[in-house]
Tab-separated table of C-alpha atoms in Angstrom:
chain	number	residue	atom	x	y	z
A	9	UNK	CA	121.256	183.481	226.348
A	10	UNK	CA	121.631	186.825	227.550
A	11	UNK	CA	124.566	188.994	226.144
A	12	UNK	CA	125.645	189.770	229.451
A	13	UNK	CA	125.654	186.861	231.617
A	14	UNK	CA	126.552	183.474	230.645
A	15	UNK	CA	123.957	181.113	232.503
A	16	UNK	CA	125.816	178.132	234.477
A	17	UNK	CA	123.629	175.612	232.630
A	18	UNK	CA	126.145	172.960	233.243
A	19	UNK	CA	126.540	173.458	237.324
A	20	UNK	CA	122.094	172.759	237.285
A	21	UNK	CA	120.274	170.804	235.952
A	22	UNK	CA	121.756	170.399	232.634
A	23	UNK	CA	124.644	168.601	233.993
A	24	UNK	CA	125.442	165.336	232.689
A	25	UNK	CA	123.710	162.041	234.299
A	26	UNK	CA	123.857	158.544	233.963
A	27	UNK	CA	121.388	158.089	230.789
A	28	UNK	CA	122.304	154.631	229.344
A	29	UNK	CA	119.017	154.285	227.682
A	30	UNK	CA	119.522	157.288	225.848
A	31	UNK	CA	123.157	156.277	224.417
A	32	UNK	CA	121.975	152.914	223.300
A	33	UNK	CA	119.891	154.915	220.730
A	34	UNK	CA	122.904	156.723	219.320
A	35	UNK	CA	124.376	155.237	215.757
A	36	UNK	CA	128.226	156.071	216.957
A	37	UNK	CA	127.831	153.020	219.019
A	38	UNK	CA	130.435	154.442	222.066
A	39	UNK	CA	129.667	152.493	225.287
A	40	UNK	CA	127.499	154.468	227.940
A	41	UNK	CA	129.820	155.105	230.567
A	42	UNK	CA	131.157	157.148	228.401
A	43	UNK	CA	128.702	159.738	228.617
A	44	UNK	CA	128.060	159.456	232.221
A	45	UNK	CA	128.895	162.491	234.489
A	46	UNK	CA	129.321	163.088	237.678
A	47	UNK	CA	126.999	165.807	239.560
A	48	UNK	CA	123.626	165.982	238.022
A	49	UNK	CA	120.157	165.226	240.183
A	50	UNK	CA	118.500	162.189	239.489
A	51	UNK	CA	115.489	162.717	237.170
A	52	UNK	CA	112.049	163.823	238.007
A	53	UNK	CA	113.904	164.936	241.836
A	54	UNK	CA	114.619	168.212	243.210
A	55	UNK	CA	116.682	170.729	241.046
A	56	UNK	CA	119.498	172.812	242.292
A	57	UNK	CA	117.339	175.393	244.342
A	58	UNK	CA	115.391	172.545	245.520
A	59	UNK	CA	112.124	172.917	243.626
A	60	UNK	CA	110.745	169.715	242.171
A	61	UNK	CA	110.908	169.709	238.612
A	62	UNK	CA	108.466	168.105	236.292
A	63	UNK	CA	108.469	163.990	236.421
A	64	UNK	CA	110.720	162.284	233.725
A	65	UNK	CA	108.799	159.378	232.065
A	66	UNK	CA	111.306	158.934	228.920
A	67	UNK	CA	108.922	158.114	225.928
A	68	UNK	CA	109.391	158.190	222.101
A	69	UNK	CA	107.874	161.277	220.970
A	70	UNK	CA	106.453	163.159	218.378
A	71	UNK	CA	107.994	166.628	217.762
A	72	UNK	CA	104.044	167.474	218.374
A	73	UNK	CA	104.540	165.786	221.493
A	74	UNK	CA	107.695	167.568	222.233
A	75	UNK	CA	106.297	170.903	222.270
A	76	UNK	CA	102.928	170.172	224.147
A	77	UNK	CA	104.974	168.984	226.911
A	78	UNK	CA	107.343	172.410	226.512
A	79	UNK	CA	104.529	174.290	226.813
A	80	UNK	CA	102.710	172.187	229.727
A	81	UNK	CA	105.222	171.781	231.834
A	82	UNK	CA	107.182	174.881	231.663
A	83	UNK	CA	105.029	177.426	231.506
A	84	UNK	CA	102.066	179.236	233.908
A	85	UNK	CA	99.637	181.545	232.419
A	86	UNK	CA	102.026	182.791	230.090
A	87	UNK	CA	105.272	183.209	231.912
A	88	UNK	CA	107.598	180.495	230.666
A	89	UNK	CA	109.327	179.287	234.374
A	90	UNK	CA	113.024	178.332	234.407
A	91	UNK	CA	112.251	176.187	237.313
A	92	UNK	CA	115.822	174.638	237.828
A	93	UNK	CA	117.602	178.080	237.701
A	94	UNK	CA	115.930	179.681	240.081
A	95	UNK	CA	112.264	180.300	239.145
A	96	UNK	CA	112.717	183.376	237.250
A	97	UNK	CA	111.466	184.257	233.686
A	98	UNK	CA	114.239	185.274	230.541
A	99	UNK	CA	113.161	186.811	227.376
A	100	UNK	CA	114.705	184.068	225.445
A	101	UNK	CA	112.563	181.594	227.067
A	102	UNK	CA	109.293	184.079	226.426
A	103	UNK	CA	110.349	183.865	222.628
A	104	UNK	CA	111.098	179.929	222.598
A	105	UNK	CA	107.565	179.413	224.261
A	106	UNK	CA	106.545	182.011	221.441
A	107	UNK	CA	108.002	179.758	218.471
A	108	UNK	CA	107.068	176.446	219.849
A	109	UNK	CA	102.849	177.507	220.296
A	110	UNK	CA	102.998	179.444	217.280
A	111	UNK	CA	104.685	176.081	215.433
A	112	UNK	CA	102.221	173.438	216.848
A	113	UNK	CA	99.201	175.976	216.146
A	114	UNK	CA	98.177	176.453	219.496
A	115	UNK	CA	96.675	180.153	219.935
A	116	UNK	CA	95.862	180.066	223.284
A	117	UNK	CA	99.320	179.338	224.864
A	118	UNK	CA	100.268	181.685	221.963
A	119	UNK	CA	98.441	184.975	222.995
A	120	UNK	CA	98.797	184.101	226.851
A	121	UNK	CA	103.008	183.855	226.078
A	122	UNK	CA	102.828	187.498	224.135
A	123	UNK	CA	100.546	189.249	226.418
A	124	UNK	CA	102.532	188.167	229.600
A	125	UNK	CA	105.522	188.940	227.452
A	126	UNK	CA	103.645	192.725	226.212
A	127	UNK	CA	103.049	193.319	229.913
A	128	UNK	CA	106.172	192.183	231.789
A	129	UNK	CA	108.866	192.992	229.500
A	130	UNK	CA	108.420	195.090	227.092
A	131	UNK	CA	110.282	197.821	227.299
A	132	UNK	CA	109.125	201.972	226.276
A	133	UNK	CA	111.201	201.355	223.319
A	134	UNK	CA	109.541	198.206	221.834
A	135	UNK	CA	112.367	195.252	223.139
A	136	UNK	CA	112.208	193.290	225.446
A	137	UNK	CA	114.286	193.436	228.733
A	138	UNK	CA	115.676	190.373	229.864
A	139	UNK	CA	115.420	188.693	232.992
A	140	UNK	CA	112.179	188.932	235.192
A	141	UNK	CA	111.829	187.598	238.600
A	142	UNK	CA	109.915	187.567	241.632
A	143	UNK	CA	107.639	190.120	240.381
A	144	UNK	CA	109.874	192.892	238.574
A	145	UNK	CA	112.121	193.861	235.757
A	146	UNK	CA	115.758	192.764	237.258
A	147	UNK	CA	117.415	193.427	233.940
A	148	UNK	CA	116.218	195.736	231.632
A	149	UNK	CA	118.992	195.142	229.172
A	150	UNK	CA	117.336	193.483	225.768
A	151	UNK	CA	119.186	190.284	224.212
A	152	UNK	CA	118.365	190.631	220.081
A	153	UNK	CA	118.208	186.364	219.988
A	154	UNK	CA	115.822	186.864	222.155
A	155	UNK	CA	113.887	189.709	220.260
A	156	UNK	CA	114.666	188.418	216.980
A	157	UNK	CA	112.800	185.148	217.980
A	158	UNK	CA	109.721	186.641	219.639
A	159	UNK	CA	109.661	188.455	216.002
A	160	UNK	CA	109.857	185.684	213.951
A	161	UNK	CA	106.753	184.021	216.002
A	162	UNK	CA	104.825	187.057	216.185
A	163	UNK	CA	104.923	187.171	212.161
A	164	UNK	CA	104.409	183.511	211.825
A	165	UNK	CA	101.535	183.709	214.261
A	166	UNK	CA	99.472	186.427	212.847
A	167	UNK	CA	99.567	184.773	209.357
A	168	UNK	CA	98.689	181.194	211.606
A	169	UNK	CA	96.013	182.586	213.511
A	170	UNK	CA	94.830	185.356	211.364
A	171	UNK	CA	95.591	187.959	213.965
A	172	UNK	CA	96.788	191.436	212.839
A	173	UNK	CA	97.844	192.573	216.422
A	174	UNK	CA	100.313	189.680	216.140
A	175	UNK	CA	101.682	190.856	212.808
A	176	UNK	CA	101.817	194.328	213.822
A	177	UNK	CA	103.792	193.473	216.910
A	178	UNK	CA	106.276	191.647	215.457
A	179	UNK	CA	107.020	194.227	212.664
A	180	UNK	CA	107.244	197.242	215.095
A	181	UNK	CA	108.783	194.234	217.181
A	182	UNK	CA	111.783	193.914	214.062
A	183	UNK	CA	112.012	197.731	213.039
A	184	UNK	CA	113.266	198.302	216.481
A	185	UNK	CA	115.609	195.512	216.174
A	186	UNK	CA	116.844	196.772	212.885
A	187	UNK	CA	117.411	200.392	214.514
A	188	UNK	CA	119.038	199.665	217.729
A	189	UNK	CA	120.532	196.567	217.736
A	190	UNK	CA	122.368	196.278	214.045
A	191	UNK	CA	125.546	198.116	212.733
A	192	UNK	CA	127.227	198.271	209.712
A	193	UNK	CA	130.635	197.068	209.121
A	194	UNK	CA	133.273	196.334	206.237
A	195	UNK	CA	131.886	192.463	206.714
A	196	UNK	CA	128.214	193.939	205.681
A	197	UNK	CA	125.330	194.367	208.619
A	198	UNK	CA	125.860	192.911	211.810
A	199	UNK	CA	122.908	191.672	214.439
A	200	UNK	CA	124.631	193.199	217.917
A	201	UNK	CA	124.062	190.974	220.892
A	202	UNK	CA	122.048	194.216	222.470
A	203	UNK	CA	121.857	197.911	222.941
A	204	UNK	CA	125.031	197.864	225.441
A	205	UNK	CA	127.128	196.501	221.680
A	206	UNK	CA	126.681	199.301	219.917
A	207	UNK	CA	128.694	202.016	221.845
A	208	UNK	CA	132.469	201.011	220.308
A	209	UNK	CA	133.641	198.897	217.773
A	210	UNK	CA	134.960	195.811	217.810
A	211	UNK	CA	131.609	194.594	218.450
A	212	UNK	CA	130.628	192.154	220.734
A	213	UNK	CA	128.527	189.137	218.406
A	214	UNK	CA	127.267	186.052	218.970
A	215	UNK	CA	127.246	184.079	216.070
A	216	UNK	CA	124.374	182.060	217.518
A	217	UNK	CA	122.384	184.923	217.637
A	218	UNK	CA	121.990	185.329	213.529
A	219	UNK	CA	118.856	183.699	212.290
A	220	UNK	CA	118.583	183.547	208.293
A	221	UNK	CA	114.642	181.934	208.198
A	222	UNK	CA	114.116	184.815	210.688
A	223	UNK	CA	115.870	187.105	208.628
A	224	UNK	CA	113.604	186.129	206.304
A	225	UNK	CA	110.501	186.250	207.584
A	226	UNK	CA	110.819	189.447	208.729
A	227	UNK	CA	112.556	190.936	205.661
A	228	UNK	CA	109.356	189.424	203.913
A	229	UNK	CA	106.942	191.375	206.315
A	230	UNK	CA	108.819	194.399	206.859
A	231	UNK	CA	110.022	194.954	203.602
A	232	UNK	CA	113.005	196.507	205.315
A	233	UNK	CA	116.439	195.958	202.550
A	234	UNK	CA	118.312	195.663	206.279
A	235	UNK	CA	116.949	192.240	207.199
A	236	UNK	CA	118.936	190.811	203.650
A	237	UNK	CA	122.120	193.296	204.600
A	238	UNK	CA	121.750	190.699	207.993
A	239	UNK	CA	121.531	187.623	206.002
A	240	UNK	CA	124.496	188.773	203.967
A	241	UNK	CA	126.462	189.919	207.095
A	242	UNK	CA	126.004	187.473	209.463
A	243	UNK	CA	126.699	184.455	206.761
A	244	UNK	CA	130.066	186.154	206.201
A	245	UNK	CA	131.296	187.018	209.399
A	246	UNK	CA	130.427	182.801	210.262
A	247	UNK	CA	132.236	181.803	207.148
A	248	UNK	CA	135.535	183.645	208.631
A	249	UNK	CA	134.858	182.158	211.989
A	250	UNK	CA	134.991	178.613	210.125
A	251	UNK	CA	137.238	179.463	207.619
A	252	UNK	CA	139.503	180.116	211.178
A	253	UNK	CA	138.816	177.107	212.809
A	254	UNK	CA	136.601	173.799	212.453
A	255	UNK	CA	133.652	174.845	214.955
A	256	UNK	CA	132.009	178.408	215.729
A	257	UNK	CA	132.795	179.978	218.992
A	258	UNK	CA	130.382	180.887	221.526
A	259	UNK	CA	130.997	184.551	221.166
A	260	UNK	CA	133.252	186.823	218.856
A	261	UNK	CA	134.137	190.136	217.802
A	262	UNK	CA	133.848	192.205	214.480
A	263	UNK	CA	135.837	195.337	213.720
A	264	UNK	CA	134.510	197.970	211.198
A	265	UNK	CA	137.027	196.867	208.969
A	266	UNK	CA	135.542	193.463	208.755
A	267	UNK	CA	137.852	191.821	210.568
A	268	UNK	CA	136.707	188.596	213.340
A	269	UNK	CA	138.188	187.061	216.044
A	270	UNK	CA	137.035	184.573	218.234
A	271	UNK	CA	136.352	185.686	221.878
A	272	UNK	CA	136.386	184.010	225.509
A	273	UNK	CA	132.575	184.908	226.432
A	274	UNK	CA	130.966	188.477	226.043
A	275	UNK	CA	133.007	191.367	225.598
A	276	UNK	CA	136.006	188.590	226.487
A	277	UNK	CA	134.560	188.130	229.895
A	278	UNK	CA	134.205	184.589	229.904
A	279	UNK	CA	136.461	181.422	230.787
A	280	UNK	CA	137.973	180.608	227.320
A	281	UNK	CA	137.066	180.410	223.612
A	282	UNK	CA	134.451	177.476	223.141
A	283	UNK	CA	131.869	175.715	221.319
A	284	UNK	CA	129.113	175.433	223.860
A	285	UNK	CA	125.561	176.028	224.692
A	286	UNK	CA	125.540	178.876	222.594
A	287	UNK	CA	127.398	178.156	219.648
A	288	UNK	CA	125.843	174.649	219.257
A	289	UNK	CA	122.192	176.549	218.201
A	290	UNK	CA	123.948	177.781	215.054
A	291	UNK	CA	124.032	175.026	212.919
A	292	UNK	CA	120.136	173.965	213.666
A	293	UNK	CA	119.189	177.783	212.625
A	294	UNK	CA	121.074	177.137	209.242
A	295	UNK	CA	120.781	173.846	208.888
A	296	UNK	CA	116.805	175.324	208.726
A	297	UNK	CA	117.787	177.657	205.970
A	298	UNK	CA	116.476	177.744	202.920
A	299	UNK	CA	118.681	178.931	201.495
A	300	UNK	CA	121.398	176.406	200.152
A	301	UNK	CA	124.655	178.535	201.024
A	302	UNK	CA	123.699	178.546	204.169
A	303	UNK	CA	122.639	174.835	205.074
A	304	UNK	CA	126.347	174.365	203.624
A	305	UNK	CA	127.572	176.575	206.260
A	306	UNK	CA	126.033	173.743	209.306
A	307	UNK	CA	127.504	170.826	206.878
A	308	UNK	CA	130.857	172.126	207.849
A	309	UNK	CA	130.378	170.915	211.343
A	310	UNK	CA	129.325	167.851	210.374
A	311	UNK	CA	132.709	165.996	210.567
A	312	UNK	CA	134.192	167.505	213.494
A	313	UNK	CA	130.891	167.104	215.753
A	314	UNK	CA	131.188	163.156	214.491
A	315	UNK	CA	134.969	162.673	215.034
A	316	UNK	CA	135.032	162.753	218.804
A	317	UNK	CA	132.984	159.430	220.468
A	318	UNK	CA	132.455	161.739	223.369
A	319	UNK	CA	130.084	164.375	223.006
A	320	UNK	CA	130.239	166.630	224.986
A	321	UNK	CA	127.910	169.653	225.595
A	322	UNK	CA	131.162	172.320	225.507
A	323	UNK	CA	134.135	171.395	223.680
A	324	UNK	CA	137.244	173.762	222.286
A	325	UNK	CA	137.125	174.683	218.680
A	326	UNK	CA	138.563	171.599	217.264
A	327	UNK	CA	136.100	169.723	219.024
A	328	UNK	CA	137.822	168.641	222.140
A	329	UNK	CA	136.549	167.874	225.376
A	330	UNK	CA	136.163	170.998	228.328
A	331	UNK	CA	133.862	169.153	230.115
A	332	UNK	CA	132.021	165.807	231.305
A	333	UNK	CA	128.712	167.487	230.927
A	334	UNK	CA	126.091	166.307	228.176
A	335	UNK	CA	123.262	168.270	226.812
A	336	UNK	CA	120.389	167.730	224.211
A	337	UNK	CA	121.965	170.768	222.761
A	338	UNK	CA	125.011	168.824	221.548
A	339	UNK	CA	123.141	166.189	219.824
A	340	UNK	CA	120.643	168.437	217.959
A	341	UNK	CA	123.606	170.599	216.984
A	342	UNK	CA	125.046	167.434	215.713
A	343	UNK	CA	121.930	166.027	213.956
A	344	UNK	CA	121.559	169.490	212.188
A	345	UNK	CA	124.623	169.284	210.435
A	346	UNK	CA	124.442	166.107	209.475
A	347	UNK	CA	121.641	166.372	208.066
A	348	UNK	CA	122.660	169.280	206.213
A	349	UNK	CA	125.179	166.677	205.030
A	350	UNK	CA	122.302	164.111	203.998
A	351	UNK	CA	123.387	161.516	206.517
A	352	UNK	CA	119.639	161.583	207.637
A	353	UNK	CA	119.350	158.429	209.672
A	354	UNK	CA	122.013	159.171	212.044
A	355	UNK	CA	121.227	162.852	211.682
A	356	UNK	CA	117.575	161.217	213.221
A	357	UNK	CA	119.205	158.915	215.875
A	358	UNK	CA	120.827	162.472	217.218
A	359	UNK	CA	117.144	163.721	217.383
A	360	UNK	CA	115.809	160.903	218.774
A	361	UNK	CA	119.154	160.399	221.452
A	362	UNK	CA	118.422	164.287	222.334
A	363	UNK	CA	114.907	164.254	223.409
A	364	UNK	CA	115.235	161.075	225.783
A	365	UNK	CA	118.144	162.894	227.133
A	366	UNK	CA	115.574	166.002	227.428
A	367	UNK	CA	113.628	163.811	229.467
A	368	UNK	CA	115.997	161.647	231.478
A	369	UNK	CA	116.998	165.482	233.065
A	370	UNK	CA	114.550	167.678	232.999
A	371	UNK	CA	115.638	171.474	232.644
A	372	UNK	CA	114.364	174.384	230.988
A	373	UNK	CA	116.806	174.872	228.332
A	374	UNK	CA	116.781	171.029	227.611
A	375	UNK	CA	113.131	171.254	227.283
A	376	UNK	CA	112.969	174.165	225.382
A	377	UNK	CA	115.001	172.629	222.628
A	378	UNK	CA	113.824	169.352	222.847
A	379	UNK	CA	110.808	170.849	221.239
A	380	UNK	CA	112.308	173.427	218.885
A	381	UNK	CA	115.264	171.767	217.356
A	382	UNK	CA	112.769	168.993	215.995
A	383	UNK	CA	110.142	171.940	214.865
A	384	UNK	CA	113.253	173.130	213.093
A	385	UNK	CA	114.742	170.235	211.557
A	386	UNK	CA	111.679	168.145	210.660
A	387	UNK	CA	108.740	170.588	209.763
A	388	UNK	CA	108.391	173.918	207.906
A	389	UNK	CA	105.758	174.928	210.438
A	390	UNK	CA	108.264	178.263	211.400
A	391	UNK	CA	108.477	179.116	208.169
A	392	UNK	CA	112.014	177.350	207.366
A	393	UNK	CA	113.139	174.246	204.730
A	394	UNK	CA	113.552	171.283	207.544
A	395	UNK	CA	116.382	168.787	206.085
A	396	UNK	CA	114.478	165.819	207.635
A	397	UNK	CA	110.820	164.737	207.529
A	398	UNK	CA	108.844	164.171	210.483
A	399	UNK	CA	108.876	160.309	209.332
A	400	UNK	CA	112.832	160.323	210.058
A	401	UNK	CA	112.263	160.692	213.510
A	402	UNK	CA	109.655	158.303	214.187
C-alpha cells in the first residue's frame, strides 16, 4: 500500500460479509455469526462505486487456479484494475500481477503487466510512481513494496522465460531501489517506504515492506553487499518491534541511533497503532524465508493470531479486536505463521478458509492475495522455501 495514503479497504469491498461456508472450513471451530459483519455488498453485485465486479462462484482451488483467476479477472491488457476502489491502477497491484504471472509461468500476461507497467509508470529515474487513473500519472510518488516486488518478478522472470530485458530491468529496477529508497542506521540498512522518507530521520518504515526472498534474489543478481545490509536491517528492526509487543504494527519509525517505535499510520498520520492490512503481509514474506531466523520471526505470531476466536482483519497489537471487518489477509497471515510453527493442517485450513473468503467478496486486494499468499506458502515458484506443500492445501 502506498506510503502515503492508507487505502479504506475495509469501508469497500473488503468489508466483512456473511460467509458461513467459509467459517465452517476453519479448524478453530468458532460459530459463524461470529465473523459476520455488517456493511459489505453481497457477492458477485455492484461494488462501492457501483461497477459490477467479477461473479463469485466459491470453488476449492488450486493455488494454479488462484492466480489464473487473479490474472483473468483483474487485469486488461496489462493494467491490473482495482475495480472496487474506483477503477484506477496502483503500482503495488502492477507488481502483484508481476509475481503471480511470473509464478504460474505465464509470459504473456507477464510481458503485457511490465510493458504497461514500463510505459505508464515508470518514472525518469527508474521507479515506479504510484497511482494511475483515468489516463495519467495522479501520483508520481514511488512506494519501494511496490518496486521491490516488480524487482523480484522481473529477476525471477527473465531466468523463467529466458528473457534478458526482464533481468536487466529488474536489476537497474533494484540499483535504484538500493540508491534512493534505503538509509543506513545504528539498526543496520533500512528499506524507506519511498523517496519522500529519506529527507529526516526518524524514518518513516513499514515493516511490511521488507522482503528477505526478495532481498535475496536481488542480492543474488545484483551482487550489490546492500541487499544483505537489508536482510540484516530489516530482520532487526522487526525483532525490536516484537520484542516490544506480541504483533508488528502497520507502520513504525527508526532513528539513526537504532532506536523503533511503533507508529499510528505513515509519518503518524493515521488513526492508531495496529496490526492490519499492512502488517498482516509480514509474516507470509518470512514465513517464505529461507532462511531459518527469519521463518522464526512469523512463528512468533503464531500464538497471538490463534488466541482470539475472532479474527479480525485489524486488531491492536495484542491482538484485540478494532473492527468487525474480515479479510483473506488475516487468515493467510495466520496460516503463515503457523506454519512457520509446523502446525501445517490448520496452517492449510487458514489457506483454504482465505481463498473462499476471496471469493465469497470479490475485491482486488482479496484477489490479489488469494493468489500470492498460496504461491508463497506452498511452492518455491518465486524463488522462496514454502513451509507447506501444494498437497496441504488440497
Amino acid at each position: 500500500m502506498s506510503a502515503k495514503k492508507t487505502i479504506g479497504i475495509a469501508a469497500t469491498a473488503v468489508a466483512a460479509v456473511t460467509a458461513t461456508a467459509v467459517i465452517a472450513s476453519l479448524a478453530t471451530g468458532f460459530p459463524a455469526n461470529l465473523l459476520h459483519g455488517p456493511t459489505a455488498a453481497s457477492p458477485g453485485s455492484a461494488d462501492a462505486d457501483g461497477q459490477p465486479g467479477p461473479t463469485s462462484t466459491v470453488t476449492d482451488r488450486t493455488t494454479t487456479e488462484a492466480a489464473d483467476a487473479f490474472l483473468a479477472d483483474w487485469v486488461d491488457d496489462g493494467r491490473v484494475v482495482r475495480r472496487d476502489q474506483g477503477d484506477d491502477t496502483v503500482s503495488e497491484g502492477q507488481a502483484y500481477g508481476l509475481l503471480v504471472a511470473a509464478g504460474v509461468g505465464d509470459e504473456q500476461s507477464f510481458t503485457e503487466i511490465w510493458d504497461w507497467t514500463e510505459q505508464h509508470l515508470q518514472r525518469p529515474d527508474g521507479l515506479l510512481a504510484w497511482q494511475w487513473s483515468d489516463g495519467e500519472v495522479v501520483d508520481d510518488e514511488p512506494a519501494s513494496d511496490a518496486d521491490l516486488d516488480a524487482a523480484r518478478a522481473l529477476v525471477i522472470a527473465g531466468t523463467r522465460f529466458d528473457e534478458p530485458r526482464f533481468t536487466e530491468a529488474g536489476v537497474t529496477l533494484a540499483g535504484e531501489i538500493a540508491d534512493r529508497m534505503t538509509v543506513e542506521t545504528a539498526a543496520g540498512r533500512i528499506l524507506l517506504p519511498g523517496v519522500w522518507a529519506a529527507a529526516t530521520e526518524p524514518y518513516a518504515y513499514n515493516p511490511s515492506y521488507a522482503s528477505p526472498v526478495a532481498f535475496s534474489v536481488l542480492g543474488a543478481a545484483t551482487g550489490d553487499p546492500r541487499w544483505a545490509e537489508l536482510q540484516a536491517g530489516s530482520a532487526a528492526v522487526t525483532t525490536t518491534l516484537l520484542d516490544e509487543s506480541p504483533l508488528p504494527p502497520d507502520w513504525a519509525q527508526v532513528h539513526a541511533d537504532g532506536t523503533v517505535d511503533a507508529m499510528p499510520g505513515a509519518a503518524g498520520t493515521g488513526q492508531s497503532v495496529r496490526y492490519g492490512y499492512d502488517a498482516a503481509r509480514l509474516p507470509i514474506r518470512y514465513a517464505e524465508s529461507c532462511d531459518t531466523a527469519d521463518q522464526a520471526t512469523a512463528a512468533r505470531l503464531a500464538s497471538t493470531l490463534a488466541r482470539s476466536k475472532e479474527l479480525r482483519a485489524e486488531t491492536d497489537l495484542g491482538g484485540s479486536p478494532l473492527t468487525s471487518d474480515v479479510h483473506p489477509l488475516a487468515l493467510q497471515a495466520r496460516a503463515a505463521a503457523r506454519a512457520a510453527v509446523g502446525n501445517l493442517p490448520e496452517s492449510a485450513d487458514d489457506l483454504r478458509a482465505a481463498d473462499e473468503l476471496a471469493q465469497e467478496v470479490p475485491s482486488y486486494f482479496g484477489a490479489a492475495w488469494a493468489a500470492l499468499a498460496p504461491m508463497m506458502l506452498t511452492t518455491g515458484e518465486l524463488h522462496g522455501c514454502p513451509p507447506l506443500t501444494e498437497g496441504a492445501t488440497s
